XYZ file of C-alpha atoms in Angstrom:
744
model
C 35.176 68.234 -47.057
C 36.307 64.611 -47.119
C 33.869 63.639 -44.351
C 30.946 65.289 -46.170
C 31.793 63.559 -49.461
C 32.107 60.234 -47.691
C 28.754 60.639 -45.978
C 27.013 61.296 -49.287
C 28.303 58.025 -50.685
C 27.319 56.172 -47.544
C 23.839 57.724 -47.569
C 23.326 56.688 -51.194
C 24.129 53.053 -50.424
C 21.965 53.144 -47.300
C 19.064 54.400 -49.457
C 19.376 51.237 -51.532
C 19.455 49.140 -48.381
C 16.310 50.791 -46.910
C 14.339 50.527 -50.184
C 11.780 53.046 -48.939
C 10.334 53.726 -52.391
C 11.290 53.262 -56.051
C 11.731 57.029 -56.377
C 14.224 57.299 -53.496
C 16.177 54.295 -54.703
C 16.258 55.603 -58.284
C 17.649 58.954 -57.138
C 20.347 57.211 -55.099
C 21.279 54.962 -58.019
C 21.544 57.942 -60.359
C 23.835 59.683 -57.887
C 26.056 56.589 -57.691
C 26.073 56.280 -61.494
C 27.238 59.862 -61.970
C 29.982 59.400 -59.356
C 31.497 56.123 -60.566
C 31.438 56.461 -64.365
C 35.026 57.025 -65.473
C 36.324 56.883 -61.878
C 38.009 53.567 -60.973
C 38.755 54.759 -57.434
C 35.091 55.435 -56.714
C 34.094 52.105 -58.257
C 36.448 50.317 -55.911
C 35.171 52.321 -52.945
C 31.506 51.564 -53.600
C 32.052 47.864 -54.284
C 34.629 46.935 -51.686
C 34.198 49.500 -48.909
C 30.490 50.334 -49.021
C 29.295 46.846 -50.077
C 27.139 48.130 -52.925
C 26.719 44.865 -54.871
C 24.295 42.983 -52.575
C 22.196 46.171 -52.215
C 21.748 46.327 -56.000
C 20.894 42.634 -56.172
C 18.111 43.071 -53.606
C 16.758 46.158 -55.375
C 16.574 44.279 -58.684
C 14.620 41.511 -56.969
C 12.260 43.774 -55.061
C 11.691 46.382 -57.787
C 11.819 44.110 -60.827
C 8.681 45.682 -62.271
C 10.160 49.213 -62.077
C 11.669 49.502 -65.547
C 13.382 52.879 -65.146
C 14.972 51.904 -61.832
C 16.193 48.545 -63.094
C 17.665 50.213 -66.190
C 19.645 52.584 -63.942
C 20.937 49.685 -61.839
C 21.933 47.760 -64.972
C 23.891 50.791 -66.170
C 25.713 50.981 -62.810
C 26.491 47.246 -63.007
C 27.931 47.666 -66.505
C 30.136 50.543 -65.354
C 31.401 48.612 -62.337
C 32.121 45.495 -64.438
C 34.231 47.569 -66.833
C 36.593 48.328 -63.977
C 38.588 45.147 -63.354
C 38.350 41.383 -62.799
C 37.986 41.841 -59.056
C 34.901 43.996 -59.599
C 33.316 41.263 -61.712
C 34.125 38.633 -59.099
C 32.484 40.765 -56.414
C 29.342 41.309 -58.500
C 29.010 37.635 -59.389
C 29.622 36.525 -55.797
C 26.861 38.892 -54.665
C 24.415 37.110 -56.982
C 23.971 39.728 -59.699
C 23.533 37.238 -62.560
C 20.030 35.785 -61.815
C 18.235 39.156 -61.539
C 20.015 40.396 -64.684
C 18.816 37.359 -66.592
C 15.327 37.892 -65.193
C 15.407 41.403 -66.657
C 15.841 39.882 -70.134
C 12.266 38.576 -70.020
C 10.859 42.084 -69.542
C 8.288 43.208 -72.114
C 10.093 46.554 -72.284
C 12.938 46.278 -74.834
C 14.778 49.168 -73.147
C 15.291 47.104 -69.995
C 16.296 44.089 -72.063
C 18.849 46.260 -73.858
C 20.238 47.583 -70.552
C 20.374 44.043 -69.188
C 22.350 42.598 -72.093
C 24.733 45.567 -71.957
C 25.438 44.820 -68.293
C 25.900 41.110 -69.027
C 28.280 41.913 -71.887
C 30.443 44.003 -69.564
C 30.583 41.100 -67.122
C 31.311 38.279 -69.576
C 34.062 40.202 -71.351
C 36.290 39.964 -68.296
C 38.729 37.062 -68.822
C 38.520 35.818 -65.234
C 34.793 35.008 -65.373
C 34.223 31.279 -64.590
C 31.551 30.642 -67.215
C 30.658 27.071 -66.261
C 29.860 28.217 -62.721
C 27.756 31.236 -63.712
C 25.612 30.320 -66.707
C 22.826 27.780 -66.569
C 21.184 26.135 -69.563
C 18.071 28.253 -69.008
C 20.191 31.404 -69.266
C 21.659 30.285 -72.577
C 18.240 29.340 -73.908
C 16.953 32.792 -72.965
C 19.795 34.474 -74.830
C 19.188 32.262 -77.867
C 15.529 33.265 -77.862
C 16.534 36.952 -77.935
C 18.638 36.420 -81.062
C 15.881 34.466 -82.779
C 13.085 36.892 -81.823
C 15.036 39.891 -83.085
C 15.317 38.302 -86.528
C 11.555 37.733 -86.616
C 10.604 41.162 -85.230
C 13.384 43.538 -86.243
C 13.670 47.069 -84.900
C 16.628 49.286 -84.130
C 16.658 48.264 -80.477
C 15.991 44.558 -81.104
C 18.798 44.456 -83.670
C 21.146 45.982 -81.117
C 19.970 43.425 -78.555
C 20.752 40.632 -81.044
C 24.261 42.025 -81.602
C 25.095 42.277 -77.895
C 23.506 38.887 -77.176
C 25.638 37.202 -79.848
C 28.719 38.743 -78.206
C 27.606 37.355 -74.830
C 27.065 33.877 -76.282
C 30.538 34.012 -77.870
C 32.176 34.885 -74.570
C 30.220 32.153 -72.758
C 31.364 29.643 -75.380
C 34.991 30.691 -74.844
C 34.845 30.246 -71.066
C 34.970 26.433 -71.024
C 34.340 23.306 -73.076
C 31.182 22.545 -71.092
C 29.844 26.052 -71.691
C 30.668 25.766 -75.397
C 28.721 22.526 -75.659
C 25.779 24.089 -73.818
C 25.661 27.034 -76.230
C 25.900 24.733 -79.258
C 22.655 22.892 -78.411
C 19.074 24.048 -78.168
C 18.747 25.850 -81.489
C 21.493 28.426 -80.913
C 23.237 27.718 -84.214
C 20.059 27.977 -86.285
C 19.125 31.221 -84.518
C 22.552 32.709 -85.245
C 22.975 31.719 -88.880
C 19.762 33.504 -89.881
C 21.632 36.780 -89.509
C 24.171 35.808 -92.199
C 21.469 35.948 -94.852
C 22.166 38.732 -97.391
C 18.954 40.483 -96.308
C 20.788 41.517 -93.124
C 23.779 43.032 -94.939
C 22.602 46.445 -93.755
C 23.305 45.375 -90.148
C 27.003 44.434 -90.412
C 27.703 44.727 -86.674
C 25.194 41.954 -85.943
C 26.722 39.768 -88.648
C 30.205 40.345 -87.207
C 28.995 39.394 -83.730
C 27.319 36.264 -85.118
C 30.488 35.216 -86.976
C 32.472 35.804 -83.803
C 30.093 33.534 -81.897
C 30.187 30.818 -84.572
C 33.999 30.999 -84.492
C 33.979 30.476 -80.708
C 31.625 27.503 -81.048
C 33.842 25.940 -83.763
C 36.997 26.172 -81.673
C 38.559 22.702 -81.222
C 35.172 21.027 -81.733
C 34.903 19.053 -84.962
C 31.307 17.947 -84.441
C 29.976 21.452 -83.811
C 32.205 22.988 -86.494
C 30.856 20.605 -89.134
C 27.313 21.289 -88.016
C 27.907 25.037 -88.400
C 29.746 24.677 -91.695
C 26.950 22.750 -93.366
C 24.047 24.670 -91.801
C 21.969 26.581 -94.331
C 20.829 30.167 -94.394
C 17.207 31.048 -95.228
C 18.263 31.535 -98.874
C 19.670 27.971 -98.997
C 23.352 28.964 -98.928
C 25.670 27.007 -96.637
C 27.265 28.908 -93.751
C 30.774 28.056 -94.932
C 30.039 29.578 -98.365
C 28.516 32.652 -96.756
C 31.631 33.053 -94.600
C 33.879 32.904 -97.671
C 31.710 35.594 -99.271
C 31.950 37.839 -96.208
C 35.726 37.383 -96.043
C 35.777 39.627 -99.118
C 33.651 42.338 -97.470
C 34.841 45.950 -97.622
C 34.831 46.319 -93.819
C 38.106 45.102 -92.217
C 36.226 44.062 -89.076
C 33.845 41.903 -91.144
C 36.713 40.276 -93.017
C 38.407 39.545 -89.714
C 35.257 38.016 -88.191
C 34.624 35.841 -91.253
C 38.294 34.797 -91.392
C 38.189 33.810 -87.719
C 35.143 31.644 -88.328
C 36.689 29.923 -91.355
C 40.026 29.410 -89.580
C 38.424 27.652 -86.629
C 36.317 25.484 -88.942
C 39.462 24.666 -90.918
C 41.387 23.743 -87.759
C 38.451 21.510 -86.786
C 38.555 19.831 -90.241
C 35.070 21.106 -91.125
C 35.790 22.750 -94.494
C 34.363 20.756 -97.450
C 36.924 19.315 -99.842
C 35.911 21.547 -102.747
C 36.641 24.654 -100.666
C 40.029 23.496 -99.341
C 42.025 25.340 -102.054
C 40.381 28.581 -100.910
C 42.217 28.317 -97.593
C 45.498 29.017 -99.389
C 44.138 31.146 -102.217
C 41.596 33.304 -100.350
C 41.770 33.003 -96.568
C 45.542 33.219 -96.012
C 46.111 36.280 -98.279
C 43.141 38.010 -96.641
C 44.537 37.537 -93.140
C 47.991 38.729 -94.209
C 46.510 41.850 -95.817
C 44.418 42.485 -92.714
C 47.375 42.744 -90.352
C 49.748 44.457 -92.777
C 47.281 47.045 -94.136
C 45.724 47.765 -90.737
C 49.148 48.187 -89.139
C 50.257 50.619 -91.862
C 47.094 52.690 -91.621
C 47.165 52.722 -87.817
C 50.813 53.840 -87.755
C 49.967 56.578 -90.227
C 47.263 57.844 -87.871
C 44.406 56.978 -90.215
C 40.973 57.906 -88.945
C 39.243 56.170 -91.816
C 38.275 53.151 -89.761
C 38.165 52.729 -85.981
C 40.206 50.086 -84.208
C 42.848 49.546 -86.892
C 45.510 48.721 -84.300
C 43.172 46.185 -82.690
C 42.378 44.639 -86.078
C 46.092 44.294 -86.805
C 46.670 42.703 -83.391
C 43.802 40.227 -83.774
C 44.692 39.427 -87.391
C 48.276 38.537 -86.431
C 46.969 36.265 -83.676
C 44.594 34.662 -86.175
C 47.432 34.226 -88.679
C 49.444 32.411 -86.011
C 46.526 30.044 -85.370
C 46.019 29.435 -89.082
C 49.611 28.517 -89.993
C 50.563 26.668 -86.793
C 51.607 23.049 -87.448
C 50.857 23.327 -91.179
C 53.833 23.152 -93.530
C 51.820 24.008 -96.646
C 50.409 27.200 -95.134
C 53.775 28.189 -93.648
C 55.372 27.874 -97.070
C 52.554 29.820 -98.709
C 52.808 32.534 -96.045
C 56.539 32.852 -96.603
C 56.030 33.135 -100.371
C 53.429 35.861 -99.717
C 56.066 37.838 -97.768
C 54.176 37.472 -94.486
C 57.447 37.215 -92.554
C 58.806 40.364 -94.191
C 55.603 42.225 -93.321
C 55.705 40.982 -89.733
C 59.315 42.157 -89.506
C 58.263 45.603 -90.697
C 55.532 45.718 -88.056
C 57.879 44.644 -85.257
C 60.484 47.189 -86.320
C 57.844 49.903 -86.422
C 56.480 48.926 -83.018
C 59.975 49.066 -81.528
C 60.339 52.615 -82.839
C 56.888 53.560 -81.516
C 57.760 52.099 -78.130
C 60.951 54.140 -77.971
C 59.003 57.294 -78.875
C 56.353 56.586 -76.234
C 59.000 56.005 -73.586
C 60.718 59.259 -74.507
C 57.410 61.124 -74.362
C 56.646 59.697 -70.932
C 60.108 60.677 -69.669
C 59.707 64.188 -71.052
C 56.356 64.569 -69.306
C 57.791 63.421 -65.990
C 60.833 65.652 -66.311
C 58.645 68.660 -67.122
C 56.535 68.005 -64.049
C 59.587 67.530 -61.789
C 61.224 70.756 -62.928
C 58.075 72.851 -63.069
C 58.454 73.419 -66.800
C 55.267 74.397 -68.619
C 54.015 71.622 -70.897
C 53.089 73.074 -74.249
C 50.282 70.626 -74.954
C 46.507 70.708 -74.555
C 46.780 68.118 -71.777
C 48.505 68.130 -68.424
C 51.689 66.071 -67.907
C 49.718 63.559 -65.823
C 47.109 63.187 -68.542
C 49.807 62.801 -71.174
C 51.539 60.167 -69.059
C 48.249 58.298 -68.763
C 47.807 58.361 -72.531
C 51.389 57.184 -72.966
C 50.734 54.216 -70.675
C 47.605 53.303 -72.647
C 49.448 53.616 -75.964
C 52.345 51.542 -74.642
C 49.937 48.783 -73.599
C 48.492 48.720 -77.122
C 51.999 48.537 -78.604
C 52.831 45.674 -76.228
C 49.794 43.677 -77.337
C 50.648 44.174 -81.007
C 54.270 43.235 -80.403
C 53.184 40.081 -78.610
C 50.844 39.094 -81.465
C 53.533 39.803 -84.076
C 56.148 37.713 -82.272
C 53.686 34.869 -81.816
C 52.924 35.008 -85.538
C 56.649 34.796 -86.320
C 57.027 31.855 -83.938
C 54.238 29.873 -85.609
C 55.094 30.684 -89.223
C 58.643 29.322 -88.844
C 57.826 26.388 -86.587
C 58.290 23.662 -89.206
C 60.121 24.949 -92.277
C 63.830 25.712 -92.430
C 63.231 28.140 -95.297
C 60.883 30.146 -93.076
C 63.463 30.283 -90.280
C 66.047 31.523 -92.755
C 63.706 34.309 -93.832
C 63.227 35.327 -90.187
C 66.999 35.578 -89.777
C 67.397 37.429 -93.093
C 64.689 39.906 -92.037
C 66.980 41.044 -89.184
C 64.445 40.023 -86.542
C 66.880 38.352 -84.141
C 67.943 41.581 -82.351
C 64.274 42.394 -81.714
C 63.619 38.865 -80.435
C 66.597 39.024 -78.080
C 65.494 42.437 -76.798
C 61.963 41.111 -76.285
C 63.262 38.381 -73.955
C 63.901 41.156 -71.433
C 60.742 43.152 -72.181
C 58.577 44.524 -69.365
C 55.469 42.792 -70.789
C 54.920 39.181 -69.719
C 53.155 38.390 -72.994
C 56.011 39.792 -75.070
C 58.622 37.793 -73.134
C 56.568 34.641 -73.569
C 56.129 35.215 -77.311
C 59.846 35.942 -77.706
C 60.602 32.601 -76.047
C 58.348 30.892 -78.558
C 60.175 32.602 -81.434
C 63.482 31.410 -80.029
C 62.080 27.919 -79.630
C 60.990 27.763 -83.285
C 64.333 29.103 -84.506
C 66.262 26.706 -82.250
C 64.790 23.721 -84.091
C 67.468 24.414 -86.703
C 70.922 22.938 -86.040
C 72.455 25.690 -88.164
C 70.757 28.412 -86.115
C 71.879 26.823 -82.863
C 75.473 26.829 -84.016
C 75.549 30.254 -85.653
C 72.767 32.869 -85.617
C 71.350 32.273 -82.133
C 74.817 31.958 -80.642
C 76.014 35.151 -82.333
C 72.895 37.022 -81.186
C 73.723 36.230 -77.549
C 70.370 34.627 -76.863
C 71.485 32.058 -74.267
C 71.970 34.407 -71.292
C 68.637 36.304 -71.461
C 66.829 33.030 -72.135
C 68.410 31.404 -69.091
C 67.441 34.391 -66.956
C 63.799 33.724 -67.811
C 63.982 30.482 -65.833
C 63.731 32.842 -62.836
C 60.904 34.948 -64.310
C 58.065 36.066 -62.055
C 55.592 34.511 -64.513
C 55.207 30.728 -64.461
C 54.008 30.862 -68.085
C 57.268 32.527 -69.126
C 59.282 29.965 -67.153
C 57.428 27.181 -68.986
C 58.224 28.658 -72.397
C 61.836 29.367 -71.452
C 62.412 25.845 -70.136
C 60.871 24.344 -73.291
C 63.202 26.446 -75.438
C 66.174 25.545 -73.282
C 65.635 21.872 -74.182
C 66.928 22.729 -77.660
C 69.619 25.136 -76.486
C 71.388 22.452 -74.370
C 71.656 19.819 -77.088
C 75.129 18.368 -77.473
C 75.881 20.154 -80.757
C 74.817 23.581 -79.463
C 77.687 25.870 -78.414
C 75.248 27.649 -76.073
C 75.099 24.583 -73.844
C 78.378 25.609 -72.218
C 76.951 29.040 -71.340
C 73.921 27.476 -69.679
C 76.078 25.065 -67.699
C 78.410 27.841 -66.539
C 75.437 29.908 -65.333
C 74.217 27.063 -63.129
C 71.772 25.493 -65.549
C 71.778 22.070 -63.890
C 70.991 23.490 -60.457
C 68.131 25.651 -61.746
C 66.581 22.879 -63.832
C 66.638 20.532 -60.849
C 64.891 23.253 -58.830
C 62.208 23.482 -61.518
C 61.712 19.724 -61.420
C 60.458 20.197 -57.856
C 57.836 22.787 -58.874
C 54.130 21.853 -58.773
C 53.430 22.926 -62.368
C 53.380 19.807 -64.549
C 54.519 21.515 -67.757
C 57.447 23.127 -65.982
C 58.522 19.794 -64.500
C 58.209 18.067 -67.868
C 60.353 20.665 -69.609
C 62.986 20.711 -66.882
C 63.360 16.929 -67.032
C 63.494 17.031 -70.830
C 66.279 19.613 -70.664
C 68.233 17.527 -68.124
C 67.848 14.501 -70.383
C 69.236 16.462 -73.328
C 72.103 17.752 -71.200
C 73.198 14.203 -70.363
C 72.773 12.805 -73.874
C 76.129 11.617 -75.239
C 78.003 13.620 -72.617
C 80.879 13.008 -70.287
C 80.486 11.657 -66.786
C 81.207 15.074 -65.227
C 77.876 16.496 -66.386
C 76.095 13.339 -65.297
C 77.688 13.547 -61.851
C 76.604 17.183 -61.638
C 73.030 16.233 -62.482
C 72.919 13.440 -59.915
C 74.629 15.587 -57.277
C 71.756 18.062 -57.461
C 68.932 15.631 -58.262
C 69.882 12.501 -56.351
C 68.843 8.912 -56.966
C 65.988 9.050 -54.465
C 64.347 11.986 -56.241
C 64.844 10.380 -59.651
C 63.202 7.164 -58.473
C 60.257 9.173 -57.138
C 59.899 10.912 -60.512
C 59.780 7.526 -62.204
C 56.546 6.889 -60.278
C 55.078 10.360 -60.853
C 51.352 10.631 -61.468
C 52.001 12.206 -64.860
C 52.997 9.671 -67.525
C 55.067 12.181 -69.496
C 57.120 12.964 -66.392
C 57.584 9.231 -65.814
C 58.769 8.828 -69.389
C 61.207 11.749 -69.171
C 62.552 10.491 -65.830
C 63.138 7.083 -67.369
C 64.742 8.754 -70.376
C 67.084 10.649 -68.071
C 67.898 7.490 -66.167
C 68.592 5.798 -69.477
C 71.392 8.296 -70.097
C 72.675 7.988 -66.533
C 72.498 4.211 -66.172
C 76.183 3.433 -66.251
C 77.345 3.923 -62.649
C 77.491 1.551 -59.741
C 74.456 3.180 -58.134
C 72.311 1.898 -61.003
C 72.388 -1.601 -59.555
C 69.919 -0.377 -56.934
C 67.135 0.358 -59.412
C 66.324 -3.147 -60.645
C 63.336 -3.362 -58.344
C 61.901 -0.130 -59.699
C 62.373 -1.301 -63.275
C 60.692 -4.620 -62.572
C 57.693 -2.822 -61.079
C 57.504 -0.514 -64.115
C 57.383 -3.410 -66.548
C 54.741 -5.132 -64.435
C 52.413 -2.191 -63.749
C 52.871 -0.038 -66.866
C 52.544 -2.744 -69.527
C 49.619 -0.869 -71.088
C 51.785 2.197 -71.736
C 54.250 1.368 -74.552
C 56.193 4.631 -74.198
C 56.997 3.797 -70.547
C 57.804 0.174 -71.379
C 60.186 1.223 -74.165
C 62.148 3.618 -71.959
C 62.319 1.042 -69.154
C 63.611 -1.666 -71.477
C 66.350 0.579 -72.798
C 67.470 1.372 -69.275
C 67.848 -2.378 -68.825
C 69.753 -2.444 -72.137
C 72.195 0.114 -70.772
C 72.536 -1.681 -67.452
C 73.189 -4.932 -69.314
C 76.280 -3.335 -70.857
C 77.827 -2.839 -67.439
C 80.410 -4.867 -65.589
C 80.082 -8.420 -64.292
C 78.575 -7.132 -61.032
C 75.736 -5.454 -62.949
C 75.045 -8.521 -65.051
C 75.155 -10.849 -62.057
C 72.745 -8.614 -60.127
C 70.377 -8.537 -63.064
C 70.473 -12.297 -63.584
C 69.680 -12.792 -59.889
C 66.334 -11.044 -60.357
C 64.255 -13.716 -62.054
C 61.118 -11.564 -61.928
C 62.838 -8.757 -63.780
C 64.053 -11.160 -66.468
C 60.625 -12.739 -66.890
C 58.902 -9.388 -67.260
C 61.621 -8.139 -69.625
C 61.539 -11.068 -71.989
C 57.763 -11.307 -71.973
C 57.975 -8.281 -74.254
C 59.724 -10.366 -76.928
C 56.164 -11.205 -78.018
C 54.851 -7.627 -77.875
C 52.883 -6.280 -80.846
C 55.066 -3.165 -81.075
C 58.244 -3.966 -83.064
C 60.233 -1.237 -81.262
C 59.508 -2.937 -77.951
C 60.455 -6.352 -79.378
C 63.763 -4.881 -80.589
C 64.477 -3.364 -77.158
C 63.809 -6.684 -75.435
C 66.132 -8.450 -77.910
C 68.901 -5.942 -77.145
C 68.603 -6.956 -73.500
C 69.364 -10.538 -74.578
C 72.267 -9.415 -76.771
C 73.957 -7.457 -73.994
C 73.660 -10.296 -71.486
C 74.981 -12.921 -73.907
C 77.937 -11.160 -75.504
C 80.362 -13.993 -76.100
C 83.592 -12.299 -74.989
C 82.128 -11.120 -71.652
C 82.976 -13.071 -68.458
C 80.158 -15.355 -67.337
C 78.394 -15.304 -70.717
C 78.017 -19.118 -70.861
C 76.350 -19.297 -67.441
C 73.957 -16.468 -68.344
C 73.055 -18.142 -71.640
C 72.227 -21.377 -69.824
C 69.994 -19.481 -67.376
C 68.248 -17.594 -70.153
C 67.692 -20.776 -72.141
C 65.966 -22.226 -69.102
C 63.551 -19.282 -69.298
C 62.656 -20.202 -72.882
C 64.478 -17.268 -74.470
C 66.197 -19.306 -77.195
C 62.866 -20.716 -78.377
C 61.366 -17.209 -78.626
C 64.372 -15.960 -80.579
C 64.006 -18.786 -83.111
C 60.469 -17.559 -83.812
C 61.615 -13.943 -84.086
C 64.219 -14.657 -86.796
C 61.182 -15.019 -89.075
C 59.544 -11.802 -87.845
C 57.873 -9.510 -90.373
C 59.948 -6.582 -89.109
C 63.468 -6.540 -90.579
C 65.032 -4.904 -87.511
C 63.468 -7.492 -85.201
C 64.617 -10.287 -87.495
C 68.248 -9.069 -87.644
C 68.531 -8.409 -83.892
C 67.025 -11.830 -83.112
C 69.583 -13.489 -85.386
C 72.397 -11.673 -83.532
C 71.053 -12.702 -80.115
C 70.581 -16.294 -81.212
C 74.134 -16.354 -82.619
C 75.424 -15.071 -79.265
C 73.646 -17.805 -77.328
C 74.717 -20.600 -79.650
C 78.297 -19.326 -79.804
C 78.607 -19.123 -76.008
C 77.312 -22.637 -75.534
C 79.612 -24.152 -78.175
C 82.776 -22.228 -77.293
C 85.331 -23.958 -75.062
C 85.956 -22.274 -71.728
C 83.208 -19.753 -72.303
C 85.240 -17.745 -74.857
C 84.409 -17.347 -78.495
C 86.665 -17.852 -81.428
C 84.147 -16.327 -83.801
C 84.037 -12.722 -84.972
C 81.890 -10.203 -83.145
C 78.339 -10.418 -84.508
C 76.928 -7.220 -85.927
C 73.468 -5.868 -86.632
C 72.025 -5.340 -90.071
C 73.394 -1.799 -90.047
C 76.899 -2.954 -89.247
C 76.823 -1.664 -85.677
C 78.425 -3.701 -82.953
C 76.613 -4.292 -79.686
C 75.893 -1.117 -77.722
C 78.581 0.116 -75.392
C 78.244 1.543 -71.918
C 76.035 4.611 -71.504
C 74.652 6.911 -74.147
C 75.848 5.009 -77.193
C 73.100 2.440 -76.714
C 70.740 2.450 -79.672
C 68.067 3.493 -77.181
C 70.010 6.628 -76.343
C 70.765 7.456 -79.954
C 67.952 9.821 -81.011
C 67.799 11.812 -84.158
C 68.170 15.444 -83.140
C 64.606 16.205 -84.243
C 63.299 13.744 -81.639
C 64.887 15.744 -78.834
C 63.670 19.159 -79.965
C 60.508 20.818 -78.717
């Protein structure tokens, strides 16, 4: 039986290859269509074992005038594309896109409809490389379809317009270049026609158009403003039309309009007179969307399809809307958004437990031969349970991400998250089977860990350190990136969880991550190591250098990524108090010489020199012997950035401290370099900090030169804040960061 079945499939594909007549090919295609629809195994077999894709491409080219045949092939393509990303890759590699686009120019609207359906199935796969697949001519053809349908409406042309708008939206999402290509050539004007009230009877088209406009507005101020101020045929601006549709009775329409407005708002394209509506209209609408849809979906409401999906998308949209915006985060908290998110997460946890129990019961019934008193078989029930669990996972991920973003900036919001009893769910989610859930849970932890109080109490009591550390070994690089970013806050000096991380081998693992190719992972690992060594004892610093080594640190200081360079210098700044540091003067000199255009690198380099200048006589003598280093260092006394001028002055202060051995000789050498003259100018600087530090440095130099035997009888000079000169290591002003500066 197996051999016979196999031969039928092979014969069908061979019929496409022979192309004897349109009739024979059409019969073979229909057979294939009936076999593969709803059967992933057969789809895989036809595509990857029988090499179906190139056969279909050739048939579309040869029989392009055969409408019925091409419609059948387009249907098969759509079914195959709905299988998985690999199927789409195979179809695209075989060259399916050009003949599908050619079908869109057919005079028969049925073939056009079948063609756009197939294209929609392809572009909705997330792995599609849009910039490599779509040409400008393709986009122009799709735009023409949307425009023509508005001029010559019919049931099929309206459906074509809807699907085409979805395709354009997905193309726009694929890359910045693709987004720019869609935004030109009349696409916007063709789309906005459908937002006219005369098309209110075709809400699905309007939703697709809003979705496309939202994609075009994403992170693109120029395009977003163009869309916002574009006018409908009745003279109404698009932004006003979107605010009208955000009040529509259909949840899906409200969601589409809210997405469009949110992206325009993020791109600063909302007119000033409509800004209050963001807080008064948009935010409450989005909150109601995810809370009402979640309640109705959990109650099994059949009143509107896709309620769970609407809740999921609305929570993701809410996260985008409130991210990095204190005003909206406060307004969301006052609207009980956090409480509602907590209710959703709690409900999802209960649903997940029920689904898991149902799956276990089905498996146990099958294993023990017990009859399953349900209309479906145990296997079918297990399949449904898997599908339901995936939906719950996506909602849980969106809810956690929303929590992470709503409490990212405001302490009051973080307190409400804690009060809502969400911490146990967040901790449990760090060990969740879903990659997206683990990642979102890390982000929640990261937002909560920006609070010193939470670090010392709630997060510690919840036992979050161990599961978070374990995620540094996660199979997903994205999860490792989020975990390492969160760990930067967990290992701060005032966090009691730092000890747990150290005891579990945190230094060793972070050093391992520094060697990884992913730039974000390396940045975070270095940041965490820097925070570990901030204001800490020499034992931790020795542990860091034992695993990292000076050679590796010096290499990181020359990394191709400027942020990694800066973090490596920052780490060195905390470590620069041992005898090995005398070997890095050459590297520092090169940094000041080659990176002068990058103030963040210059600042970190200067403060390493500040720390080294606090060292013993050997350090100071070695530094003074490097004339090039001194010249490059003190050239920054004239820099336009006052922070850099202050750092350069501290270098003078530390080398000229009057009670230090050899101070007089160093002052004489520095005076020969013109330092004293520069300091005299800086005591009249516009910046108070520069002025005070220059006065201290000048006092040091004058005191050393006038004191007998190189010792000073005067009191220690102090800065304007009453601080004495920086001492060895972390207590340098350069190493003293406010805790908010070290948090991610």
